[in-house]
Short mmCIF file of C-alpha atoms and ligand atoms in Angstrom, two decimals:
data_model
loop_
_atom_site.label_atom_id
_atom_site.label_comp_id
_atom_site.label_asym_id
_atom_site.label_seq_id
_atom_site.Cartn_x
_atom_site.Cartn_y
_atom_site.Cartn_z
CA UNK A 3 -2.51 -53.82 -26.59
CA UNK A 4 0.67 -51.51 -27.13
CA UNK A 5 0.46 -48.74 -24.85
CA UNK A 6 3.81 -47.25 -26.46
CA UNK A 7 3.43 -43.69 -27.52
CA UNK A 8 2.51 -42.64 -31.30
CA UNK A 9 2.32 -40.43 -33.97
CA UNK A 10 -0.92 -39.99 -35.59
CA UNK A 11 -1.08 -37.80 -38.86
CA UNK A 12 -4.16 -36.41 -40.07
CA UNK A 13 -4.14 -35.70 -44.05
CA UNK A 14 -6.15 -32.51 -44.56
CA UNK A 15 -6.65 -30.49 -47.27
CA UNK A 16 -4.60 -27.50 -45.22
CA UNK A 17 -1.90 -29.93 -44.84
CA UNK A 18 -1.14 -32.16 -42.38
CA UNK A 19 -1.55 -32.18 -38.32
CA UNK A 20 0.20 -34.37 -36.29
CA UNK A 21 -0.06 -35.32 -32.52
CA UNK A 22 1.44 -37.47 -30.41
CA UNK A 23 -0.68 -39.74 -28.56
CA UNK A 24 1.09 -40.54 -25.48
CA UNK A 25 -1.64 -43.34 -24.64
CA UNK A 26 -2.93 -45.50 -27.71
CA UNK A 27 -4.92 -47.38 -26.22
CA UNK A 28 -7.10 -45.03 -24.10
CA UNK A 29 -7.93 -43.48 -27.14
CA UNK A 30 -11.38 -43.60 -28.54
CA UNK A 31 -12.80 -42.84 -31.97
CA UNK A 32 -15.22 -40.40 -30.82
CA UNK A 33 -12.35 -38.69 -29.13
CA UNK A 34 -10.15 -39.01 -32.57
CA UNK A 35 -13.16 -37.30 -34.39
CA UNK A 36 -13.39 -34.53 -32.01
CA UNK A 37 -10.21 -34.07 -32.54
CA UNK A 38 -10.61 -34.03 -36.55
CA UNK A 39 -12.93 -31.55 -36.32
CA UNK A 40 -10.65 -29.39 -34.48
CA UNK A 41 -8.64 -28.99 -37.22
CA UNK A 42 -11.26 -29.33 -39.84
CA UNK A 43 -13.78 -26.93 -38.28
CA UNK A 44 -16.29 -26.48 -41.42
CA UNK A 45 -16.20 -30.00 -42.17
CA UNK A 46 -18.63 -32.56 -41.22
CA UNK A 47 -16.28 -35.35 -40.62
CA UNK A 48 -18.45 -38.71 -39.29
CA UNK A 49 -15.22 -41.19 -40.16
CA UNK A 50 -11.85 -41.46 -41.26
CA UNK A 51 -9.63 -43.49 -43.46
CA UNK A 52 -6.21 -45.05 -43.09
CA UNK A 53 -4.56 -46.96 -45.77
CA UNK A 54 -3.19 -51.10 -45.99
CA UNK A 55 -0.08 -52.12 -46.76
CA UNK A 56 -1.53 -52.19 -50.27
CA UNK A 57 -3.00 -48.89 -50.49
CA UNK A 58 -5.99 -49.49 -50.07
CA UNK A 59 -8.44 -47.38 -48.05
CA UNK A 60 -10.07 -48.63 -44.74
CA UNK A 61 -12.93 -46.68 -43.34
CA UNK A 62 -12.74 -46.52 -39.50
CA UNK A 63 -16.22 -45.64 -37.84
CA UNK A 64 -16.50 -47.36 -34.47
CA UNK A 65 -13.66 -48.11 -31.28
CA UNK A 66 -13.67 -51.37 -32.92
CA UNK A 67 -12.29 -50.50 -35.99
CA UNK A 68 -10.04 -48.16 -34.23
CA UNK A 69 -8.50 -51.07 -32.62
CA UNK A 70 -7.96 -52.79 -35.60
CA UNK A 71 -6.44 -49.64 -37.04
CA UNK A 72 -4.11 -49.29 -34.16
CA UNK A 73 -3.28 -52.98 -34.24
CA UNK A 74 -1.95 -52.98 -37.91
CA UNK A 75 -0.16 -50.24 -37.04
CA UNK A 76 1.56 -51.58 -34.81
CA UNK A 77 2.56 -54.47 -36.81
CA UNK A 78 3.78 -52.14 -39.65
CA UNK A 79 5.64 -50.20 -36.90
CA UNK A 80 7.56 -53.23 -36.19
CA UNK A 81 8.37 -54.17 -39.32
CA UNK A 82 9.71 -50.57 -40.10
CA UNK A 83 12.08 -50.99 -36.75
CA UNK A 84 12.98 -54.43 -37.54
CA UNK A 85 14.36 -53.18 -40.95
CA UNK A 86 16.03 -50.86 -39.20
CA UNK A 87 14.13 -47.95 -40.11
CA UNK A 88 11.92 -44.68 -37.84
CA UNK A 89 8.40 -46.05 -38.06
CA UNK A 90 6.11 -43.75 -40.12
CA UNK A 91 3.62 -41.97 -38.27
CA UNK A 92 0.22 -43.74 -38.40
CA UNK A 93 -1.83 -41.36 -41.19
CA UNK A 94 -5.41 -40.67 -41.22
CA UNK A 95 -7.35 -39.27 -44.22
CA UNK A 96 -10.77 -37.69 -42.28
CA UNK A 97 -13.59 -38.30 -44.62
CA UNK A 98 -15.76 -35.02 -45.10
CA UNK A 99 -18.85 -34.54 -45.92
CA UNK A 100 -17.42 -30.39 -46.65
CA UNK A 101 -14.11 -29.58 -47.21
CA UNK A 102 -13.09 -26.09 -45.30
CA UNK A 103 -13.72 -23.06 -47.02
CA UNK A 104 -11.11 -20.08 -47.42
CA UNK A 105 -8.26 -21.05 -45.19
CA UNK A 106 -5.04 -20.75 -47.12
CA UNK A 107 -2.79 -22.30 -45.80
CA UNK A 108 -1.28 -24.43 -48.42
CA UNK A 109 1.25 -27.27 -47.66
CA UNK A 110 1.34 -26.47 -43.84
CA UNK A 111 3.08 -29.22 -41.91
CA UNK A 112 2.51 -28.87 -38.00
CA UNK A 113 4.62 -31.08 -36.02
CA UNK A 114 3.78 -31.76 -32.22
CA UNK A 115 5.84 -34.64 -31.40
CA UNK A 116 6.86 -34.35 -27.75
CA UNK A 117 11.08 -33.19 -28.82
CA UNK A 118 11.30 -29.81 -27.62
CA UNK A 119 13.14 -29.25 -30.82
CA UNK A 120 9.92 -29.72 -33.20
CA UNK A 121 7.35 -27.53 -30.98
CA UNK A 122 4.10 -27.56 -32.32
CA UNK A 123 4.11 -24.00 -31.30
CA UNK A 124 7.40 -23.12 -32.87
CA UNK A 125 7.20 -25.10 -36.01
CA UNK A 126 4.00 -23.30 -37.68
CA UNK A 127 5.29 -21.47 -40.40
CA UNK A 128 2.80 -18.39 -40.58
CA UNK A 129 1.89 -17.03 -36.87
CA UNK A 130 -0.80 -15.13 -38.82
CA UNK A 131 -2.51 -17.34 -41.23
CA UNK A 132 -2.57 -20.16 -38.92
CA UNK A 133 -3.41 -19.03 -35.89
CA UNK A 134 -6.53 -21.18 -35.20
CA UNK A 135 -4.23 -24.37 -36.49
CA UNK A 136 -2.06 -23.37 -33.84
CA UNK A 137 -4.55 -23.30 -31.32
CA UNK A 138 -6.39 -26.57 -32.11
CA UNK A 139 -2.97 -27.85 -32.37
CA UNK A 140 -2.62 -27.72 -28.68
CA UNK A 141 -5.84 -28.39 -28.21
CA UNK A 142 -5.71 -31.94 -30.18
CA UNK A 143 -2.39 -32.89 -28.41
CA UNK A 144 -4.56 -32.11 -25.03
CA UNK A 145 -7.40 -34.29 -26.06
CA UNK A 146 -5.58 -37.34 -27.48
CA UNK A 147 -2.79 -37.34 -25.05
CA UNK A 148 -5.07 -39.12 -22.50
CA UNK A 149 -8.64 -37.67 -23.39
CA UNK A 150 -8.64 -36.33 -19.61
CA UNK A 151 -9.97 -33.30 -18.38
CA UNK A 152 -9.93 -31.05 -15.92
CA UNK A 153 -11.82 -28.67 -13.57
CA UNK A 154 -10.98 -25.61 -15.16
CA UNK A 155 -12.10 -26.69 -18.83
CA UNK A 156 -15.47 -27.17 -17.29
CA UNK A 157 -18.60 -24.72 -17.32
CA UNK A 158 -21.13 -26.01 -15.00
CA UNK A 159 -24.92 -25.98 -16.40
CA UNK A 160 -27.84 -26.78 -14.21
CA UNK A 161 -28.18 -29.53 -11.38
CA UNK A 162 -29.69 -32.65 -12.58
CA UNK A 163 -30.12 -34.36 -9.19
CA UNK A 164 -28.94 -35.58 -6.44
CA UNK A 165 -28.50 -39.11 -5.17
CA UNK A 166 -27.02 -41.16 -2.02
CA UNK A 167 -23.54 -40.09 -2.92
CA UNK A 168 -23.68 -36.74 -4.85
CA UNK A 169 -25.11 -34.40 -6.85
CA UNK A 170 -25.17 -34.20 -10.94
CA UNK A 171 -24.69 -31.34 -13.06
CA UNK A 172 -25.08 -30.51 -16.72
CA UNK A 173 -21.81 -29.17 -17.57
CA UNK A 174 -19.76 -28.43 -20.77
CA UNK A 175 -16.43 -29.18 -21.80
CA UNK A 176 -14.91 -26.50 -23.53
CA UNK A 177 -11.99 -28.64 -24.99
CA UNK A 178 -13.50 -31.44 -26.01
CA UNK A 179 -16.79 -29.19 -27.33
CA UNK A 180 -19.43 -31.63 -25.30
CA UNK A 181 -21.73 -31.52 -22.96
CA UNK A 182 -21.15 -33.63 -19.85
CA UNK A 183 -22.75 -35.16 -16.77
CA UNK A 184 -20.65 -34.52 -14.05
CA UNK A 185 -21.51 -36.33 -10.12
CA UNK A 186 -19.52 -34.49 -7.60
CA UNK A 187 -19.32 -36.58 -4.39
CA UNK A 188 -17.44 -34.83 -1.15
CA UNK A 189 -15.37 -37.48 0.27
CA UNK A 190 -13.29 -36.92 2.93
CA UNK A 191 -10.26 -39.35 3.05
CA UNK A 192 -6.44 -39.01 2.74
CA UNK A 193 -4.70 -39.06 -0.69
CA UNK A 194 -3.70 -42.73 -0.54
CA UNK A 195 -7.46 -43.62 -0.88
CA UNK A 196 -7.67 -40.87 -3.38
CA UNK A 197 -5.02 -42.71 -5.62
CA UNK A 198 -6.39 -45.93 -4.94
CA UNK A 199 -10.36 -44.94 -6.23
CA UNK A 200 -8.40 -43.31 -9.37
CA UNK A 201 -6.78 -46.06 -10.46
CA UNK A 202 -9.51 -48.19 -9.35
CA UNK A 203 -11.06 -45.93 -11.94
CA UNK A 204 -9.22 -46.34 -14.55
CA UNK A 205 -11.11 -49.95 -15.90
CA UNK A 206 -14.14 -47.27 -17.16
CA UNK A 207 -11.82 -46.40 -20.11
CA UNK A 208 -12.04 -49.60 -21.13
CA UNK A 209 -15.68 -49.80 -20.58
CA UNK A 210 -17.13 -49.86 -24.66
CA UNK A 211 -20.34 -50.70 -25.30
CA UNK A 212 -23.33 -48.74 -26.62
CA UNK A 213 -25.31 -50.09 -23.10
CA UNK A 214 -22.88 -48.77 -20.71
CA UNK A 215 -22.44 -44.75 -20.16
CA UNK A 216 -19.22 -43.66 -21.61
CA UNK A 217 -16.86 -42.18 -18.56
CA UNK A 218 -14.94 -39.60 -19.69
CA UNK A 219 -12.39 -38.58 -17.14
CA UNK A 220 -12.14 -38.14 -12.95
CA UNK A 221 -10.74 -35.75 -10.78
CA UNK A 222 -10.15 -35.25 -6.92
CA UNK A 223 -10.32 -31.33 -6.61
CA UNK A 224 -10.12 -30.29 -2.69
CA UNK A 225 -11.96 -32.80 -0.70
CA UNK A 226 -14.53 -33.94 -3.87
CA UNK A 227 -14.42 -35.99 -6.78
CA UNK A 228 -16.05 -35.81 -10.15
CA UNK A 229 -16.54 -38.11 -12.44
CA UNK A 230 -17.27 -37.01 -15.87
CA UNK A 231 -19.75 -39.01 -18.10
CA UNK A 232 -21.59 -38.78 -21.02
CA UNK A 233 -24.77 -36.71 -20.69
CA UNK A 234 -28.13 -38.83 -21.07
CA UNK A 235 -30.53 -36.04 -22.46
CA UNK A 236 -33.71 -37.99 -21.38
CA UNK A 237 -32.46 -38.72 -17.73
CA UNK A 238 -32.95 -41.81 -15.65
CA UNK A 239 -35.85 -44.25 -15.60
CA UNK A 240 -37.22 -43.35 -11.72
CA UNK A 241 -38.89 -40.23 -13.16
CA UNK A 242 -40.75 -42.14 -15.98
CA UNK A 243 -44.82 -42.89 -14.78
CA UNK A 244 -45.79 -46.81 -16.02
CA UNK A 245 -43.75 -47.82 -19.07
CA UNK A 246 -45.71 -49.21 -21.56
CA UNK A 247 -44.50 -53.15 -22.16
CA UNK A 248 -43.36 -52.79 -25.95
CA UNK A 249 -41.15 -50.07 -24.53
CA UNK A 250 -40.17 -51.54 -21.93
CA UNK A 251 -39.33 -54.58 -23.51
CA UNK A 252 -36.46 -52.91 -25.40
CA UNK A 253 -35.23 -51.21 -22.54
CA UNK A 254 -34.71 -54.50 -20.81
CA UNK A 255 -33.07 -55.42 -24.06
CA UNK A 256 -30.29 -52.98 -23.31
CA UNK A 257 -30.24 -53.52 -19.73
CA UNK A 258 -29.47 -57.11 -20.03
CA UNK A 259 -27.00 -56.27 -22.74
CA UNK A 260 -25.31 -54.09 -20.61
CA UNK A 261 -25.31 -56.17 -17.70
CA UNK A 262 -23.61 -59.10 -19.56
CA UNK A 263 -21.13 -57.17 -21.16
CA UNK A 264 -20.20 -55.97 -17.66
CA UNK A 265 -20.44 -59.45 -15.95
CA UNK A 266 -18.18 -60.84 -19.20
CA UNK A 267 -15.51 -58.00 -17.65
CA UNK A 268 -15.80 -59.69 -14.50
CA UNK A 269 -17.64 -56.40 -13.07
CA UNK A 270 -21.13 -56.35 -10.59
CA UNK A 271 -23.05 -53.56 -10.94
CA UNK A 272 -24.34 -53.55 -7.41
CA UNK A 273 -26.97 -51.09 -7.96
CA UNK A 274 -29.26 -51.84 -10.51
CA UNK A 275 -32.28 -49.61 -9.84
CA UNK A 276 -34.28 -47.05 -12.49
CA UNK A 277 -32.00 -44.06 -11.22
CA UNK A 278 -29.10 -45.52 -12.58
CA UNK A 279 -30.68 -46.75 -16.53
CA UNK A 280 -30.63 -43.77 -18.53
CA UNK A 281 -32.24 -42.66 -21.88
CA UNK A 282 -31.89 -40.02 -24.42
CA UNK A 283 -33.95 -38.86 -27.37
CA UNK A 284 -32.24 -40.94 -29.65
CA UNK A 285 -33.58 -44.01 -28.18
CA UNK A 286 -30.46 -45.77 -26.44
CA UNK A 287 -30.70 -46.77 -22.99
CA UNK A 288 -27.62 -46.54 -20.97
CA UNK A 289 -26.51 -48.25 -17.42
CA UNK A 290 -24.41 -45.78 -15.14
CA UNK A 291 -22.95 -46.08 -11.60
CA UNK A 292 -22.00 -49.51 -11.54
CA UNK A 293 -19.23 -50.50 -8.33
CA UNK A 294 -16.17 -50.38 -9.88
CA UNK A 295 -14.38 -48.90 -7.36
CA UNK A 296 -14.46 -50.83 -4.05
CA UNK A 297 -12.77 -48.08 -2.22
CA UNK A 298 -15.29 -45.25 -3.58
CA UNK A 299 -18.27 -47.53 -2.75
CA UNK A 300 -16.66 -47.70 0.54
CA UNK A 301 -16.00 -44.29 1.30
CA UNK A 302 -19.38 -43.12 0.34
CA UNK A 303 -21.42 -45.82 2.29
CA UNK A 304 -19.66 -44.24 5.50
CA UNK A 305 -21.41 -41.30 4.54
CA UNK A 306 -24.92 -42.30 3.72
CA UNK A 307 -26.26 -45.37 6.31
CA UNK A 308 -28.74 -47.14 4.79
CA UNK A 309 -29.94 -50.43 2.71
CA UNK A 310 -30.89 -50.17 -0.70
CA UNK A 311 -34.39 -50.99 -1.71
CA UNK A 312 -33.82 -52.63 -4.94
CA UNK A 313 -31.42 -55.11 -3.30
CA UNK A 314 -31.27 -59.03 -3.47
CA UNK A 315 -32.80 -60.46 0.08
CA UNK A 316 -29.34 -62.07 0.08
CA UNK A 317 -27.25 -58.97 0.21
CA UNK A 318 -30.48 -57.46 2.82
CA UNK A 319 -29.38 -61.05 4.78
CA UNK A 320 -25.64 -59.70 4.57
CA UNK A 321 -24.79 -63.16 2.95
CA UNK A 322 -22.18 -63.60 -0.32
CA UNK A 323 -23.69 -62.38 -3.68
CA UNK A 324 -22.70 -62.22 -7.63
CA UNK A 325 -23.96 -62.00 -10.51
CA UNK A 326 -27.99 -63.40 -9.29
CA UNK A 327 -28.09 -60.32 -7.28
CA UNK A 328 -27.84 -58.10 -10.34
CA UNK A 329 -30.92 -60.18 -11.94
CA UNK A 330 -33.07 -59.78 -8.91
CA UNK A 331 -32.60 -55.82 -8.95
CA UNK A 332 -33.27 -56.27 -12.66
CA UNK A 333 -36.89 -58.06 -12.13
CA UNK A 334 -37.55 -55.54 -9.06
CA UNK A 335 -36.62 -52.72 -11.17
CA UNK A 336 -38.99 -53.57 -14.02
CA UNK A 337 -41.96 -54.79 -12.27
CA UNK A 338 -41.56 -50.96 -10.54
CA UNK A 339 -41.78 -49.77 -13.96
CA UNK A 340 -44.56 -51.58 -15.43
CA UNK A 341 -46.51 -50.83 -12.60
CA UNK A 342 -45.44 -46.87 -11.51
CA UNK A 343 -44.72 -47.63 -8.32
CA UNK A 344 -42.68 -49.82 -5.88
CA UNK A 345 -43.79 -53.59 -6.05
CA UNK A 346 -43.54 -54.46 -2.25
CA UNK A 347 -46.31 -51.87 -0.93
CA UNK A 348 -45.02 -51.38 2.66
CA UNK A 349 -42.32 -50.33 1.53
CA UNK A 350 -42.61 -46.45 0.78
CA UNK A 351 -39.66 -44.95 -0.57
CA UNK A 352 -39.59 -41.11 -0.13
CA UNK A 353 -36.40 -39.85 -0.90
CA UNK A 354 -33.84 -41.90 -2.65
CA UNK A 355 -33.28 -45.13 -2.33
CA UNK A 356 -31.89 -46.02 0.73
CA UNK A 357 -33.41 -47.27 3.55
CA UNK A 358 -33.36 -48.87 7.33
CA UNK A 359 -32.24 -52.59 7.07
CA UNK A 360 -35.69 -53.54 9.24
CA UNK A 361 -37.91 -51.97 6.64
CA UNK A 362 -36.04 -54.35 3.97
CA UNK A 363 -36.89 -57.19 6.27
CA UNK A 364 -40.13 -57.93 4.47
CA UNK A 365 -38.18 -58.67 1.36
CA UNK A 366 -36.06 -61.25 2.87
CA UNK A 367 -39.01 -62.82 5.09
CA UNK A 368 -41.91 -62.35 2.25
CA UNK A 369 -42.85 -64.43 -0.92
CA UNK A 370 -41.98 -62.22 -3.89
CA UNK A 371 -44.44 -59.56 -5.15
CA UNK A 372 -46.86 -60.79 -8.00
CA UNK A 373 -48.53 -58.95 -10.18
CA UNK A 374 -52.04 -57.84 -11.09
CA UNK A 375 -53.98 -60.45 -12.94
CA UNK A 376 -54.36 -59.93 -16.70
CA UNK A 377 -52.87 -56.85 -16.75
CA UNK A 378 -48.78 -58.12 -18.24
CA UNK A 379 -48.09 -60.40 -20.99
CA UNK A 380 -47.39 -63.28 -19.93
CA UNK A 381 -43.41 -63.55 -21.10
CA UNK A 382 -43.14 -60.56 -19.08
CA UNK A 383 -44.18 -61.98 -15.88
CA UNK A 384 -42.79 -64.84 -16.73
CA UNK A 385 -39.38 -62.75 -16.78
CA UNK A 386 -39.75 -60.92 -13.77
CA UNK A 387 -40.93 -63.98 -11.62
CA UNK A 388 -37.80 -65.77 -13.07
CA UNK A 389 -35.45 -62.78 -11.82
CA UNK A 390 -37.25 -62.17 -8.68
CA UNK A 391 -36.85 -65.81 -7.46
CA UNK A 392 -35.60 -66.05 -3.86
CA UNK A 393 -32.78 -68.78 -3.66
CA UNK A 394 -30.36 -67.04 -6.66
CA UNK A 395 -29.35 -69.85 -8.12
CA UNK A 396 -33.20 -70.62 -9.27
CA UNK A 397 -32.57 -67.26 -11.58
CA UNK A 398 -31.68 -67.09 -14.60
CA UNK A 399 -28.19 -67.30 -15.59
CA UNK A 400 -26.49 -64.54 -18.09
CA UNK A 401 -27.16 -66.69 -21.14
CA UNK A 402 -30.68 -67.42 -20.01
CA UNK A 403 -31.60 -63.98 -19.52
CA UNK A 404 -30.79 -62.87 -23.17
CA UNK A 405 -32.73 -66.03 -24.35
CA UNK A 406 -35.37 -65.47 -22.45
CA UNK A 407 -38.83 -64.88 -24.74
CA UNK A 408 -39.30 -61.41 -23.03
CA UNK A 409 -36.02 -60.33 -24.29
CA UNK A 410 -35.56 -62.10 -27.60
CA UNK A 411 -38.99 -60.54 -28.98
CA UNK A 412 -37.96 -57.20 -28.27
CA UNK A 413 -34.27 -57.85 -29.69
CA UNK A 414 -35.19 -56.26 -33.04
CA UNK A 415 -32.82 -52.95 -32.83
CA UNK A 416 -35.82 -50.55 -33.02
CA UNK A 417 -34.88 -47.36 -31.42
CA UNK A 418 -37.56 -45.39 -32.25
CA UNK A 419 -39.68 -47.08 -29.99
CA UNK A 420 -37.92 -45.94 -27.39
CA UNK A 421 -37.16 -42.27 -28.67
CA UNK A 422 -40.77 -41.27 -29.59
CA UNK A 423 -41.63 -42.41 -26.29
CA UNK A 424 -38.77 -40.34 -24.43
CA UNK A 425 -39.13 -37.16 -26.72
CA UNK A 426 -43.09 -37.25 -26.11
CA UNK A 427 -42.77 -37.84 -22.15
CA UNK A 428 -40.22 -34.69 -22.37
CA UNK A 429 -42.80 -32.37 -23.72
CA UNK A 430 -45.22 -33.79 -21.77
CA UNK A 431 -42.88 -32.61 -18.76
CA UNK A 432 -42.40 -29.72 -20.77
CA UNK A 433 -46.01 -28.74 -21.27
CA UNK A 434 -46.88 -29.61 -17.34
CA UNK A 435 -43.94 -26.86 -16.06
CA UNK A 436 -45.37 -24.67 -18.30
CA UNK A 437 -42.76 -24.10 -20.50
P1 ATP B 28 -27.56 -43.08 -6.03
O1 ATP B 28 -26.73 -42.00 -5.44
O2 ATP B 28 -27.96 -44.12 -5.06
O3 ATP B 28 -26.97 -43.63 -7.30
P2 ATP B 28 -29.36 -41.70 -7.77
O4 ATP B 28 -29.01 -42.60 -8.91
O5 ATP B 28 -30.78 -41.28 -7.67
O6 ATP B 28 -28.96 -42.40 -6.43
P3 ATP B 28 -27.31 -39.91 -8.69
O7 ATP B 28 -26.56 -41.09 -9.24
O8 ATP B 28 -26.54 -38.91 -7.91
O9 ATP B 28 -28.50 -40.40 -7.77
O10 ATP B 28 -28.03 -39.19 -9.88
C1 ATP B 28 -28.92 -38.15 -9.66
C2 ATP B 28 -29.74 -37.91 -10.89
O11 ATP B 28 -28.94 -37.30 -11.89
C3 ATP B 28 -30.26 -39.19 -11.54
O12 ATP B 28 -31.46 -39.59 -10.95
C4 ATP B 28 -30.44 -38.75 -12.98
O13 ATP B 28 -31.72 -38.23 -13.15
C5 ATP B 28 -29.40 -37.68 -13.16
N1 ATP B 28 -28.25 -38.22 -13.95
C6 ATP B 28 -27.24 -38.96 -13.48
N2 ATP B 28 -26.35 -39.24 -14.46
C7 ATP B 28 -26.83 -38.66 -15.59
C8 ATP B 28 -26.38 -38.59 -16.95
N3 ATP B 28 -25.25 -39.19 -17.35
N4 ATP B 28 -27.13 -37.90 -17.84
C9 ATP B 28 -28.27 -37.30 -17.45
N5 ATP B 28 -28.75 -37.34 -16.18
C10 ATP B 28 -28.04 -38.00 -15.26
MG1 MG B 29 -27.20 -42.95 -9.79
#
């Protein structure tokens, strides 16, 4: 895609608000709404509008449509140069569900564009009246300019844990008016490495799809990095007892939708494991910390010595692995899930997943765990014996694995399944702490 920079023009009834948006296509449509709403603070903008080349209107509700937004845009844009004219800027129409209330401020016309001479912070016409346009102005031009932020527009909340690498926080981002997970990992290496895990980085931001946690932004600050992600309000899987198998059956949905969507990007994610699938009352079921980063992965396994639990006997072996590894971590995963606790019994985890290469031995040398007679359907065995085969090739392939009877019966889009079940283990929680 274009990665030239634009002018996007949002039509509101205050008048209109543009904002250059140095980076097109690093913008996302949630950050384009928070953004709307900025200016459009009473309004309960879910979409917006832009129009064809024949007036029409085209709604715009997902990063998909975005794209296709941007896209004719472009085109148009080319045409306007080609005829030797300044391409218009690209003009939104947010669709409210309220319209703002008493803000008079009749045919404003706010103009960031990056020339000095038209200042967003010059060019409002009424320091009084507008005041909170001016502020959002800046604000917006922040937030679409590369959607990044930074350590100061964070508040930290509480911890949320701590893993191998790091520790997670609740935090909120004042700009962007979210809340955020944030991992903070000290790493100590020189700024060369630093620059090369950023822009190792930088593939998240192209990471869209409704299985993968959305990644916000990272930052080196001192000798630690954090890397800012969407907050999963019912945490990860490891702290889940047994899952029944009609909820766990659409959780594997997503999982293997994730995965694939990953693998089609040419990405492992090298540590499939219950600490790293997420959930949140609304009943979506999220992968994080997937290796995109060689370097990062790198740096931190200097730190922390160890094996983890959940991998492939291959990898255990030290031999080559791809994309069979990720399915064996899948079946181990699940069969942990269904049954509360880890499948290969000698092997007690305590804290974290990591752990001495001998003790790992077992899953290298050993037939695979089975399960309990009578106790699983028999697709779902069926599944996890598939994934948890020991020569990789003998598992099932991407395609195979969203086939597969387990995952195909459970392929039905119900959420609520899997958001009663998260809201009533929270109060559950809730009701056990006492609170
Ligand atoms: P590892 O370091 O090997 O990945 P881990 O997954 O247990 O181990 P972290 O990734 O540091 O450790 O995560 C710690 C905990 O923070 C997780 O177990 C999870 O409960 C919580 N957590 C992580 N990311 C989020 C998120 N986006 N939303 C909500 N909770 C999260
Ligand atoms: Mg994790």
């Amino acid at each position: 895609m274009d990665t030239e920079g634009i002018v996007i023009r949002i039509k509101t009834p205050a008048g209109d608000m543009d904002s250059a948006v140095d980076c097109p296509s690093l913008l996302n449509f949630n950050d384009l709404l928070v953004a709307i709403r900025d200016v459009m603070p009473e309004a309960t903008v879910t979409a917006f509008e832009y129009e064809d080349e024949v007036g029409d209107r085209i709604t715009v509700r997902s990063d998909e449509e975005l794209k296709a937004m941007l896209s004719y845009y472009y085109n148009t844009m080319n045409e306007q140069r080609m005829n030797g004219l300044l391409p218009d800027p690209l003009q939104i129409f947010p669709r409210a569900g309220k319209t703002p209330g008493n803000r008079n401020i009749h045919g404003l016309k706010v103009n960031t564009r990056p020339n000095p001479a038209n200042d967003c912070t010059q060019a409002v016409p009424d320091s009084m009246a507008n005041n909170s346009l001016k502020k959002s102005s800046a604000e917006l031009k922040r937030i679409l300019t590369n959607g990044q932020i930074s350590a100061q527009d964070i508040n930290y909340q509480e911890q949320l844990g701590h893993g191998n690498g790091g520790t997670v926080y609740k935090a909120y981002h004042v700009l962007g008016k979210r809340v955020l997970a944030v991992k903070v990992i000290p790493l100590d290496i020189t700024v060369e490495l630093q620059k090369q895990i950023m822009s190792e980085l930088e593939i998240l931001y192209k990471c869209d799809s409704p299985y993968i946690i959305t990644f916000f932004s990272a930052f080196f600050v001192e000798n630690r990095i954090s890397i800012c992600t969407e907050f999963m309000d019912g945490g990860s899987l490891d702290v889940y007892k047994r899952i029944p198998e009609h909820v766990l059956g659409r959780i594997a949905v997503a999982v293997v939708k994730g995965l694939t969507y990953l693998w089609s990007l040419k990405i492992l994610h090298r540590d499939v494991k219950p600490s790293n699938m997420l959930v949140n009352t609304r009943g979506q079921v999220k992968l994080c910390d997937f290796g995109v980063s060689t370097q990062l992965v790198n740096s931190i396994a200097k730190t922390y010595v160890g094996t983890n639990a959940y991998m492939a006997p291959e990898r255990i072996s030290g031999e080559q692995y791809g994309i069979h590894a990720d399915v064996w971590s899948v079946g181990i995963s699940f069969m942990e899930l269904a049954l509360g606790m880890f499948p290969y019994p000698q092997i007690q985890k305590n804290q974290g997943s990591l752990m001495p290469l001998q003790l790992l031995q077992c899953i290298v040398d050993e037939d695979p765990p089975v399960f309990p007679v009578g106790q699983f359907s028999e697709k779902f065995v069926h599944f996890i014996t598939q994934c948890m085969r020991r020569q990789p090739k003998e598992r099932p392939a991407p395609n195979d694995l969203m086939e597969h009877s387990f995952i195909t019966q459970f392929n039905d889009g119900n959420a609520e399944v899997v958001s009663m079940w998260v809201c009533r283990c929270l109060e559950e929680r809730r009701a056990q702490q006492g609170l």
